[in-house]
Short mmCIF file of C-alpha atoms in Angstrom, two decimals:
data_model
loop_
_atom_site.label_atom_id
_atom_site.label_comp_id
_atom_site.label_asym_id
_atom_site.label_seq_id
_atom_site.Cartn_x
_atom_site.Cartn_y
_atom_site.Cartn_z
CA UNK A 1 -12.49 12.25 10.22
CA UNK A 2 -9.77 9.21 11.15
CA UNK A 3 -8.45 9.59 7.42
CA UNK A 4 -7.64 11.97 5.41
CA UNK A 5 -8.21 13.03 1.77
CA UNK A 6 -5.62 12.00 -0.73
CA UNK A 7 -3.98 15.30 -2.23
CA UNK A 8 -5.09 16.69 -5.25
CA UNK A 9 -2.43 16.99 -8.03
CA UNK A 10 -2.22 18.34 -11.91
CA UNK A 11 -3.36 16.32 -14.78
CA UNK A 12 -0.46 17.10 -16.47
CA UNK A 13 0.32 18.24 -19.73
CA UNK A 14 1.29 14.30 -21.22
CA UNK A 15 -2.30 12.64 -19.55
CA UNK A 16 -3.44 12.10 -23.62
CA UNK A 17 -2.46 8.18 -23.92
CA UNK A 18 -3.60 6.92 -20.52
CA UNK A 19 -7.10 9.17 -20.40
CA UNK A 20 -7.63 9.86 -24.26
CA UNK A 21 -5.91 7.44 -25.54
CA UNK A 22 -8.21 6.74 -28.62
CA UNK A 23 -9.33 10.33 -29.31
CA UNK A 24 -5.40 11.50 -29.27
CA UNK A 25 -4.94 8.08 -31.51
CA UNK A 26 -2.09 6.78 -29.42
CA UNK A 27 -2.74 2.51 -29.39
CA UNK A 28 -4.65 2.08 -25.79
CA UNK A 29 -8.40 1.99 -25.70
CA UNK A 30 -10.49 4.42 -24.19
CA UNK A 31 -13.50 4.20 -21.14
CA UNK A 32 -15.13 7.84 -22.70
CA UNK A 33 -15.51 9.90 -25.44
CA UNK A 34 -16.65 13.18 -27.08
CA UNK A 35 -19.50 11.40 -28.22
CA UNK A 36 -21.93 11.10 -25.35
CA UNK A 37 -24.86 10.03 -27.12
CA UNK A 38 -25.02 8.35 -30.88
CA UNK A 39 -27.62 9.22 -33.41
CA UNK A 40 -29.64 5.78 -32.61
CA UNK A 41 -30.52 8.06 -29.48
CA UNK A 42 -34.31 9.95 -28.68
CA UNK A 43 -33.64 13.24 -28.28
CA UNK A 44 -32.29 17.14 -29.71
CA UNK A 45 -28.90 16.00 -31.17
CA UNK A 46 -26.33 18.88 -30.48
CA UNK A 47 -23.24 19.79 -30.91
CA UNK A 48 -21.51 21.60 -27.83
CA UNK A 49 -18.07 23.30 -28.95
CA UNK A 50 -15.74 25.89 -27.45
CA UNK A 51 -12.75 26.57 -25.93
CA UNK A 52 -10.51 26.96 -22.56
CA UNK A 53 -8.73 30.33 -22.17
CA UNK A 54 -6.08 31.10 -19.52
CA UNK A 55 -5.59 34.21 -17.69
CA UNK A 56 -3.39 35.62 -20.33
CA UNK A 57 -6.21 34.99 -22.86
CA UNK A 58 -4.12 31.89 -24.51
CA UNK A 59 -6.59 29.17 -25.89
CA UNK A 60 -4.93 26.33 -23.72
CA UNK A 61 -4.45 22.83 -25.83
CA UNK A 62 -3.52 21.02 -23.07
CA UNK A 63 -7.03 20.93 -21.47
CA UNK A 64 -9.41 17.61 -20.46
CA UNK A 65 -13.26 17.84 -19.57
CA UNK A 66 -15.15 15.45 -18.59
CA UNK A 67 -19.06 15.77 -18.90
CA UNK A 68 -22.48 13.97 -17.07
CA UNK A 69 -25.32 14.66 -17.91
CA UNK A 70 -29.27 12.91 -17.87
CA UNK A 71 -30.77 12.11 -21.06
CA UNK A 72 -34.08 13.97 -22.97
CA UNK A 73 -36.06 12.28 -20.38
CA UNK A 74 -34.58 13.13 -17.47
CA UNK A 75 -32.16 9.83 -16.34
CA UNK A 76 -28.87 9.61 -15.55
CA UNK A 77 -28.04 6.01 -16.69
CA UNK A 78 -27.35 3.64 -14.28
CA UNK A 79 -26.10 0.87 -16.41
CA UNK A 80 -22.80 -0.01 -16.47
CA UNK A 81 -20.82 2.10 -19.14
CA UNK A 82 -19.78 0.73 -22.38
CA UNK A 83 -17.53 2.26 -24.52
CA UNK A 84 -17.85 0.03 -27.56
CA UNK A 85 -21.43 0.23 -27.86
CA UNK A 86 -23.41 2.76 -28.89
CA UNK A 87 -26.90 4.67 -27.72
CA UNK A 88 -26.67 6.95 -24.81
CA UNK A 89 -24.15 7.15 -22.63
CA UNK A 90 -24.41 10.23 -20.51
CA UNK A 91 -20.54 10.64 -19.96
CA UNK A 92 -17.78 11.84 -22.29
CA UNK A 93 -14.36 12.68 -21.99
CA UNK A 94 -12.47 15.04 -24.37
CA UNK A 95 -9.26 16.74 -24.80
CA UNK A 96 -8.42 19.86 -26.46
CA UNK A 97 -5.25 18.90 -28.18
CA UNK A 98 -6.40 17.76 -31.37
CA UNK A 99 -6.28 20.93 -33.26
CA UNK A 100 -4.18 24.13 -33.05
CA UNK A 101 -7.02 26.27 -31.96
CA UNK A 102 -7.94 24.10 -28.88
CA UNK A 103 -11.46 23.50 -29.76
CA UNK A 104 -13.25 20.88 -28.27
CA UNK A 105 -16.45 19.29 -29.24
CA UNK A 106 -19.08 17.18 -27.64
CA UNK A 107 -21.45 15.42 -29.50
CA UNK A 108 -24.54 14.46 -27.13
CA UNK A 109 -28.58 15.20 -26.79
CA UNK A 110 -30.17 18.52 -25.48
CA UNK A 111 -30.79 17.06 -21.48
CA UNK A 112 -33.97 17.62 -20.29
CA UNK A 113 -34.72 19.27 -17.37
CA UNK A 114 -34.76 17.45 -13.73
CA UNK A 115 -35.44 18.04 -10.40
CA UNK A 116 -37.10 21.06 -11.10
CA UNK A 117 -33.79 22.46 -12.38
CA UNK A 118 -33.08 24.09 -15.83
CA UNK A 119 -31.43 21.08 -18.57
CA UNK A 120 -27.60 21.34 -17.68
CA UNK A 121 -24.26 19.11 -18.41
CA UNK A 122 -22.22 19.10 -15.30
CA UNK A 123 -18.41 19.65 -16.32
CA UNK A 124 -15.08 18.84 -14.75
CA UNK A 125 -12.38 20.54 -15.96
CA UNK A 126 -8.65 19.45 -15.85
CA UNK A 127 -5.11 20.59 -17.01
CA UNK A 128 -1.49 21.43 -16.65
CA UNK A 129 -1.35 24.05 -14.35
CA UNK A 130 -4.52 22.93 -12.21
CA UNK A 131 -3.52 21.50 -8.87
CA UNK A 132 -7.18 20.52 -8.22
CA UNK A 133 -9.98 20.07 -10.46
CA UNK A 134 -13.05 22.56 -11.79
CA UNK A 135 -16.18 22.00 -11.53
CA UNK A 136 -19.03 23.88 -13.44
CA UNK A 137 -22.10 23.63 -15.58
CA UNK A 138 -23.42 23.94 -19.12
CA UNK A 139 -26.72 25.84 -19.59
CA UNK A 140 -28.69 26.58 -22.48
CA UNK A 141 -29.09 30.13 -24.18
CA UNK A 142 -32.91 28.76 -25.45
CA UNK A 143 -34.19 28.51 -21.69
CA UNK A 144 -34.26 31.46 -20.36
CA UNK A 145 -37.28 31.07 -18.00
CA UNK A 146 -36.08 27.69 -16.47
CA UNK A 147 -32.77 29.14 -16.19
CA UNK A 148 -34.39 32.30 -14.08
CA UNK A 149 -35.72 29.71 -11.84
CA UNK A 150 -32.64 27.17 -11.51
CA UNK A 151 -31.14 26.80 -8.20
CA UNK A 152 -27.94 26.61 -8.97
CA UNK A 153 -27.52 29.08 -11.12
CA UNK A 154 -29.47 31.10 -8.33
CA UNK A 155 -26.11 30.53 -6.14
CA UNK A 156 -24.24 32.56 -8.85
CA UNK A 157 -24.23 36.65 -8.36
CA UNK A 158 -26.33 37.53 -11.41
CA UNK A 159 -23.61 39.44 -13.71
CA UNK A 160 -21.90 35.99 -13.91
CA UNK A 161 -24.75 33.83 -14.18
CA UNK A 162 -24.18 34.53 -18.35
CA UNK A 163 -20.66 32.29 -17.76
CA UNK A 164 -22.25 29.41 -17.41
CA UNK A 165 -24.88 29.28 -20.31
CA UNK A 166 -24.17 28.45 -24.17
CA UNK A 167 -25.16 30.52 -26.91
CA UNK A 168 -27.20 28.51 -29.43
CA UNK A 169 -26.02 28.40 -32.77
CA UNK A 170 -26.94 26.54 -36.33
CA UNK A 171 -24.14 25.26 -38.23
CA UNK A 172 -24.32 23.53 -41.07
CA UNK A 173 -28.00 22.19 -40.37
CA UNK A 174 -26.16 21.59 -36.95
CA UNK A 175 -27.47 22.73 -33.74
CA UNK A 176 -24.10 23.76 -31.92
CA UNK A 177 -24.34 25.34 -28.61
CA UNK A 178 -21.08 27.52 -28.32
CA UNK A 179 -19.50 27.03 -24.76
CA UNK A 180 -16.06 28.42 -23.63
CA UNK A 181 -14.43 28.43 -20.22
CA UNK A 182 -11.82 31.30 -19.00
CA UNK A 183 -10.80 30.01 -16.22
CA UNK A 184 -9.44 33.57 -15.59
CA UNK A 185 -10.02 37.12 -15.99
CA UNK A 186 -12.59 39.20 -17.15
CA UNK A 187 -15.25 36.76 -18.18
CA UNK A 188 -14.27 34.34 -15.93
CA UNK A 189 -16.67 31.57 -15.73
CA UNK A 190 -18.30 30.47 -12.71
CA UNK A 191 -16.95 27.73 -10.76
CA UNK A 192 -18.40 25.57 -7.75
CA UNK A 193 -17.38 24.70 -4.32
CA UNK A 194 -18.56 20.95 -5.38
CA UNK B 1 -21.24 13.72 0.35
CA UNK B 2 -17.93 14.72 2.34
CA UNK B 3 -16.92 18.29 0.90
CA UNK B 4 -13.42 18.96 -0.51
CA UNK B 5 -10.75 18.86 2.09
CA UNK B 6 -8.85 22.44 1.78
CA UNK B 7 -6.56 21.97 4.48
CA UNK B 8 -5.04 18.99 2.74
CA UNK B 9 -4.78 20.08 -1.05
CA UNK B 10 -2.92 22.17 -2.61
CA UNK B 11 -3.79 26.07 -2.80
CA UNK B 12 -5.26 26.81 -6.42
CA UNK B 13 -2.51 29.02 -7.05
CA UNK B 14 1.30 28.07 -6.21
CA UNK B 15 3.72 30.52 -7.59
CA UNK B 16 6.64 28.41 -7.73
CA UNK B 17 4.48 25.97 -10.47
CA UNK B 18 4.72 28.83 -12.58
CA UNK B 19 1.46 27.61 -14.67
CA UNK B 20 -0.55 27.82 -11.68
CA UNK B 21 -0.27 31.44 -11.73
CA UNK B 22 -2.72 31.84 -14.99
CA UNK B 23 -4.65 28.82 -15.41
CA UNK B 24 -6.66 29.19 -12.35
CA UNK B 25 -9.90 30.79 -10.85
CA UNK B 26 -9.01 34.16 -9.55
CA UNK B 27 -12.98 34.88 -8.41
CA UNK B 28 -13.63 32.84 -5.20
CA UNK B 29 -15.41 29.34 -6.32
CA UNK B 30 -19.36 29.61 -5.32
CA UNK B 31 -20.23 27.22 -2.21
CA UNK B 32 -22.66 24.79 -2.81
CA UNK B 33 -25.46 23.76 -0.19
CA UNK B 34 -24.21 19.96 0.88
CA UNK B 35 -27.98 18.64 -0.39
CA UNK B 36 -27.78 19.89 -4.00
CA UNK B 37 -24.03 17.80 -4.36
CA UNK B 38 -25.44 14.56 -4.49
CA UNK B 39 -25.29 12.97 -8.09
CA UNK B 40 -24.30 9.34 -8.74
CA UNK B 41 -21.17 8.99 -10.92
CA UNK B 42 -21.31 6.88 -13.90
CA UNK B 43 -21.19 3.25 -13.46
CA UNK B 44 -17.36 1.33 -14.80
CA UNK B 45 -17.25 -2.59 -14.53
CA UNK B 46 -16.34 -5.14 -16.44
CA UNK B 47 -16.85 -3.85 -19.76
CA UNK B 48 -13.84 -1.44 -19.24
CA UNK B 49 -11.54 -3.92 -18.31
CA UNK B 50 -9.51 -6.50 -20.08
CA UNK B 51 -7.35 -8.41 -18.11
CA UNK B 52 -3.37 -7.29 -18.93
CA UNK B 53 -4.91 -3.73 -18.42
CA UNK B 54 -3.48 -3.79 -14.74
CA UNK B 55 -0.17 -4.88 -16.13
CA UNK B 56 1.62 -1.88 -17.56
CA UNK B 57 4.64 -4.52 -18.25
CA UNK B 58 2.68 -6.91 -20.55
CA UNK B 59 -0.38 -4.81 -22.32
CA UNK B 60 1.71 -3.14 -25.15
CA UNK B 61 4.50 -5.51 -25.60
CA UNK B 62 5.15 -5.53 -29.59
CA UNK B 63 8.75 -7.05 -29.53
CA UNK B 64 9.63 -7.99 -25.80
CA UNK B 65 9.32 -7.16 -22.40
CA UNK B 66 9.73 -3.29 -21.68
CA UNK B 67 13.04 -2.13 -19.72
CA UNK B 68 13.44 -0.96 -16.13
CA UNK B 69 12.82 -2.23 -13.38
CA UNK B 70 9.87 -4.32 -12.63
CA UNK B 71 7.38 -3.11 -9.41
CA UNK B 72 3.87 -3.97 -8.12
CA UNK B 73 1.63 -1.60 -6.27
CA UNK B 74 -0.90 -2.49 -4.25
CA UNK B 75 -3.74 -0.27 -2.72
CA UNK B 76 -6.53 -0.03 -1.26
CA UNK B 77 -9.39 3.23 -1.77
CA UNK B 78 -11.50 4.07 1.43
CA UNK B 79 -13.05 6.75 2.69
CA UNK B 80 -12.47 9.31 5.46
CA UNK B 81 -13.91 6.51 7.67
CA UNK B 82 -11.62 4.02 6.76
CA UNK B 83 -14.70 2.12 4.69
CA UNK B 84 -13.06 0.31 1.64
CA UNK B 85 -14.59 1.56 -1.69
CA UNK B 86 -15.53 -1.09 -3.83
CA UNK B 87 -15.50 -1.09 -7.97
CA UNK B 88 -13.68 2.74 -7.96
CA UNK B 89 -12.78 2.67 -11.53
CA UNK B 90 -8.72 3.27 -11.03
CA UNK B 91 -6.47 4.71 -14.23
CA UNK B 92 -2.67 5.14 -13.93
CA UNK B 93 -0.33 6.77 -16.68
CA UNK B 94 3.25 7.49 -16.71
CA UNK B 95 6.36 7.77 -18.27
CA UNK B 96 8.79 5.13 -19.07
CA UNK B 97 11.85 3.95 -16.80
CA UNK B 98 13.86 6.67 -19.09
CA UNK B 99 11.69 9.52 -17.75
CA UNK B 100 9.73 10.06 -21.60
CA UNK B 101 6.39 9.61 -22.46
CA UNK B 102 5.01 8.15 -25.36
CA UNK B 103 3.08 11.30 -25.80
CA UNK B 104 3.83 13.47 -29.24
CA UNK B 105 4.43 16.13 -27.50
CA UNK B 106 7.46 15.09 -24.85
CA UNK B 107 10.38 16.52 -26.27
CA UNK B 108 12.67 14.81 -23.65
CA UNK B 109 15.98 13.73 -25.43
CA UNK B 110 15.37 10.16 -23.62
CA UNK B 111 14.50 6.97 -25.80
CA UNK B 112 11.28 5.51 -25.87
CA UNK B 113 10.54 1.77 -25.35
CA UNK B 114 8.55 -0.09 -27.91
CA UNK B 115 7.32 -2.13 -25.64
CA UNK B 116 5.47 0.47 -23.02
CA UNK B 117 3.03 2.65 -23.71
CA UNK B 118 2.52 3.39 -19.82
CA UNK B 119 -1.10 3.43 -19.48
CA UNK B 120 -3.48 0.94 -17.47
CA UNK B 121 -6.38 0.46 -15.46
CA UNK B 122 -8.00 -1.48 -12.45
CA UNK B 123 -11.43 -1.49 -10.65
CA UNK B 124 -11.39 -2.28 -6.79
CA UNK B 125 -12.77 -5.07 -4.86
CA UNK B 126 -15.24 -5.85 -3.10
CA UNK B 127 -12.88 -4.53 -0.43
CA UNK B 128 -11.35 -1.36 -2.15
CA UNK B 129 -8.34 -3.28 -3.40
CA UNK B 130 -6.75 -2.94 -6.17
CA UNK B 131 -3.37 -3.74 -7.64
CA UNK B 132 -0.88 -2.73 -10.58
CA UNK B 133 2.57 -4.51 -12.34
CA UNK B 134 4.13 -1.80 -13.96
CA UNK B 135 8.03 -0.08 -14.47
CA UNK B 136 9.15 2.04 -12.43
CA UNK B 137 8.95 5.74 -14.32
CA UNK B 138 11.86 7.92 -14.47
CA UNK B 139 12.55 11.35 -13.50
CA UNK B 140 12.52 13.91 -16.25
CA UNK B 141 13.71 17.36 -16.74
CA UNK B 142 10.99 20.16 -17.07
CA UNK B 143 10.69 24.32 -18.06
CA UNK B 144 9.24 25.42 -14.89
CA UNK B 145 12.83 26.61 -13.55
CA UNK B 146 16.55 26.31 -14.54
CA UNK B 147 17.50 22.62 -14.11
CA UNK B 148 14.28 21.89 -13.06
CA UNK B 149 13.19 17.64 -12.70
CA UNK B 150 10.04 16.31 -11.78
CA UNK B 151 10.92 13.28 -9.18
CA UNK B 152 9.43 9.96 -10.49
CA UNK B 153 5.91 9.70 -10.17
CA UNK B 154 2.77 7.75 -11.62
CA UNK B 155 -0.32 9.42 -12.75
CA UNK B 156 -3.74 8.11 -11.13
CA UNK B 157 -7.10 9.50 -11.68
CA UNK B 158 -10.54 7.52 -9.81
CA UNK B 159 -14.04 7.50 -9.63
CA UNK B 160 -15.76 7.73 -6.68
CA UNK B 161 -19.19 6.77 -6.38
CA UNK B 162 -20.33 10.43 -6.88
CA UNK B 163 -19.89 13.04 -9.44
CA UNK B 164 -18.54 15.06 -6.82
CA UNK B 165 -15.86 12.39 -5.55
CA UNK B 166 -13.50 12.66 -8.17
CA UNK B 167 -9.54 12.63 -8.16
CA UNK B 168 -6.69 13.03 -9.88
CA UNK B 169 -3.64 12.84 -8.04
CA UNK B 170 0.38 11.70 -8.84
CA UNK B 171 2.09 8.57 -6.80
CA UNK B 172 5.64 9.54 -5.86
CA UNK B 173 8.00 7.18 -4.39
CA UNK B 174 10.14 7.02 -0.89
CA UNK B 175 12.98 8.92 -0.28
CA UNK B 176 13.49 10.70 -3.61
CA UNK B 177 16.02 13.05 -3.30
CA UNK B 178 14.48 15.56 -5.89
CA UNK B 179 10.81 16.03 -3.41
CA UNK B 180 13.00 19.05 -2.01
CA UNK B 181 12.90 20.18 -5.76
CA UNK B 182 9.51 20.09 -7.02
CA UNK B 183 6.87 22.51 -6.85
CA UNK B 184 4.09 20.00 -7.73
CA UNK B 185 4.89 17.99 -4.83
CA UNK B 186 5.43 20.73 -2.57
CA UNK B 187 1.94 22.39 -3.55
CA UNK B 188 0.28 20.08 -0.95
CA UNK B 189 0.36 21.15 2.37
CA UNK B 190 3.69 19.86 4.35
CA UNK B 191 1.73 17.86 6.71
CA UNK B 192 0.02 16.23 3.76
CA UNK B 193 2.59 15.43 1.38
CA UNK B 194 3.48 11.47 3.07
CA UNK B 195 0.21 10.67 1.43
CA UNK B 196 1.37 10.76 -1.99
CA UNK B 197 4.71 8.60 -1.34
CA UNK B 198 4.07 5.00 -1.80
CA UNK B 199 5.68 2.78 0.86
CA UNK B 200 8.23 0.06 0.05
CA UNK B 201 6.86 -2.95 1.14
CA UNK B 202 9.19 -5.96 1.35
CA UNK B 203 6.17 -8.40 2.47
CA UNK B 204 4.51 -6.69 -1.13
CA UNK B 205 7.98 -7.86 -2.96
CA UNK B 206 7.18 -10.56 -5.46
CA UNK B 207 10.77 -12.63 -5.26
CA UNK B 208 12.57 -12.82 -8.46
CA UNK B 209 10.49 -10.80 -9.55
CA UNK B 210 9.21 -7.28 -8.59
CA UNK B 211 9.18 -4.64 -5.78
CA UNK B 212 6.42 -4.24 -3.73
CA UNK B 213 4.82 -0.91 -3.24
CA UNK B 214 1.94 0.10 -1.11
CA UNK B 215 -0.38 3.33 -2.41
CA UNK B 216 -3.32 3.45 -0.59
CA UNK B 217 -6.11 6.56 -1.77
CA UNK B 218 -8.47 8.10 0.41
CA UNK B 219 -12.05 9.98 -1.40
CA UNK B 220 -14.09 11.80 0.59
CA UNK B 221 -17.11 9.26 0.85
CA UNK B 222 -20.33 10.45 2.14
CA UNK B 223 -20.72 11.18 5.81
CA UNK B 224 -23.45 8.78 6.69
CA UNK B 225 -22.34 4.79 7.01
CA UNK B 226 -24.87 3.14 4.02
CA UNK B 227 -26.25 0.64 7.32
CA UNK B 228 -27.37 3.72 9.20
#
C-alpha cells in the first residue's frame, strides 16, 4: 500500500460536546442519537439497555457506542441521515455519562434478520482508555435457532458466543433487551477483528 | 474492505496510559473472513451541516470573538491508494486556547471562553477535501503521572464509506516539546507517529489572519479501484 493508515487514538474522556452534544445537553447539535427509530416506525419497538464494565469490574461513565443496524424488513437505509426528522434511522449514538450508574439506552426496532444471518445491531464501542475502537454485535436471547445458524456468531468459540446476545426482558409494558459489555475479564464479551 | 493496519496503531494495551491497562480486551479479538466485513456506513450530507459548523471561531460566539490564536487546517482523506474520499463526514472537538474544555467534567483550574464551545464539523469534496477555522487548543495537565500534560491536540473522528472504516484519531501539532511526554502520542508505533502532526504550511497561512495547517487522514478504503 503507497499510504498508510492514519493512527488510531482514544476518544477521550471530554468527547461529550463535540459527539453528544445534545444528549449531554451542552449547546451544539447532534448528527445521532439513542433513538434509532421513532414510534411512527413498522416494527417490534425495543428498548436495548446495559452497561460497560472495565477490567476491575467499574461500570465506566465515560463510554460512547455507536450502533447500525437494518430495519424489521431487512434494509439498511440508504438515504441520507437526518437528525431532525423522525422515522427510522438505523444509526444512533449514545454516551454513558448521563447517570451515575452508566446505563445506556437505545431506543430502536427488533432488526430483522438478513443475509441469512440471525437479526443483530452491529456496535462500535469507544472510550478513555481505548487506543483503538471495538467492534461487536447485539443478538437476541428470543432466537435461539437463527442464532445456532449465524455465521458470525459461528466465528466465536461457543462458551462465549452467550457475550454477544441480550437477555429479553419486559419492563413496564416495555420490551427491553438487557445488553452489557466487559470489555475485560471473566465474561468478557466477544470482540471482532473488523 | 482494507483490514485494520496493526503495524501502524497503537497496541490495545500501553502501560504507560495507565487506563489502557483495564479498559481493554484481554481475549484475542476473533478474525473476521474479509467477505463478511462489507456493510455500507450510514449516509451524512447536507442535512448535517450548517455552514459556520467548519468554523470553530464563529459557531458559538455569544459576546465576541473567542481568544487565542486564530488557525486553519486543511486536509484531505484518501485511501491507502492515495484515492481522495469524497463526502467522509469529518467531526473535530477540542479544548480551548487555555487547555479546558467546556465539558462538566474538566476540572482544569483554566478559564473558559464564552465564546467557544470547540466543536465542529465538515464533509469532504468531491476530492476528499476538507477544511476547518478554529483556535489553536492548549495543553492541559492530566492524572496519568506526576506533572503529567497532554501536548495540544484536536479531536477528529470520520466516516468512511463502510461500517468497518471508521476512525477516531487526535491532530497534534509540529515540534511540541511535550510529544517526548505523552503516552497517548507515544502509543503509536515510532515510525507512525509523523502522521498525527499537522504540518505548518505558510502557502496555507491566511495573511492577517490565520495560520495555515495541513492534516491530511488516510482510511483504509477497499482494495479494489471502484473502475475495475
Amino acid at each position: 500500500m503507497k499510504y498508510k493508515q492514519t493512527p488510531s487514538q482514544t476518544i477521550g474522556p471530554f468527547f461529550a460536546h463535540g459527539l453528544t452534544a445534545e444528549q449531554y445537553r451542552y449547546n451544539y447539535t447532534s448528527i445521532a442519537h439513542p433513538v434509532v427509530a421513532d414510534h411512527s416506525v413498522p416494527g417490534e419497538q425495543i428498548i436495548v439497555q446495559g452497561r460497560v464494565f472495565d477490567g476491575a469490574g467499574n461500570s465506566c461513565t465515560d463510554a460512547m457506542l455507536e450502533c447500525w443496524q437494518c430495519d424489521a424488513e431487512g434494509r439498511y437505509s440508504d438515504r441520507q441521515q437526518d437528525p431532525k426528522a423522525g422515522g427510522f434511522k438505523g444509526f444512533g449514538r449514545v454516551g454513558t455519562g448521563m447517570n451515575e450508574a452508566g446505563r445506556y439506552e437505545i431506543r430502536t426496532i427488533k432488526p430483522a434478520s438478513i443475509y441469512g444471518q440471525a437479526p443483530h445491531i452491529n456496535v462500535t464501542l469507544f472510550m478513555r482508555g481505548m487506543l483503538n475502537h471495538q467492534f461487536t454485535r447485539i443478538y437476541f436471547s428470543d432466537e435461539e435457532d437463527l442464532n445456532a445458524r449465524d455465521k458470525m456468531l459461528n466465528l466465536v468459540p461457543e462458551d462465549r458466543r452467550q457475550t454477544l446476545i441480550a437477555r429479553r426482558l419486559e419492563i413496564a409494558g416495555a420490551t427491553v433487551y438487557e445488553f452489557n459489555i466487559y470489555v475485560q475479564g471473566e465474561q468478557e464479551t466477544v470482540f471482532f477483528d473488523l | 474492505m482494507n483490514k485494520r493496519d496493526w503495524n501502524n496503531h497503537p497496541p490495545l494495551v500501553y502501560p504507560d496510559y495507565k487506563s489502557t491497562v483495564v479498559r481493554n480486551p484481554a481475549k484475542p479479538l476473533i478474525p473476521v473472513p474479509e467477505e463478511m466485513m462489507d456493510l455500507r456506513m450510514p449516509v451524512y450530507g447536507d442535512a448535517v451541516i450548517d455552514k459556520l459548523d467548519h468554523d470553530l471561531t464563529k459557531n458559538s460566539i455569544v459576546n465576541g470573538e473567542p481568544l487565542g490564536e486564530r488557525i486553519v487546517i486543511h486536509g484531505k482523506v484518501i485511501d491507502e491508494q492515495g484515492r481522495g474520499i469524497p463526502n467522509v463526514l469529518v467531526e473535530i472537538w477540542q479544548c480551548n486556547s487555555t487547555g479546558r474544555y467546556i465539558h462538566k467534567l474538566d476540572q482544569h483550574d483554566a478559564p473558559l471562553d464564552p465564546n467557544f464551545v470547540g466543536a465542529g464539523r465538515a464533509l469532504t469534496d468531491d476530492a476528499g477535501n476538507y477544511r476547518f477555522y478554529t483556535i489553536k487548543p492548549g495543553a492541559y495537565p492530566w492524572g496519568n503521572h506526576p506533572n503529567a500534560w497532554r501536548p495540544a491536540h484536536i479531536h477528529f473522528s470520520l466516516f468512511g464509506h463502510q461500517f468497518a472504516d471508521r476512525l477516531i484519531t487526535q491532530m497534534y501539532f509540529p515540534g511540541d516539546p511535550l510529544f517526548a511526554y505523552d503516552p497517548i502520542f507515544n502509543s503509536v508505533p515510532a515510525h507512525a507517529r509523523d502522521l498525527l502532526v499537522a504540518d505548518f504550511k505558510i502557502e496555507l497561512t491566511e495573511p492577517g489572519f490565520a495560520l495555515g495547517y495541513e492534516f491530511n487522514i488516510v482510511l483504509r478504503g477497499s482494495r479494489q479501484t471502484p473502475f475495475e
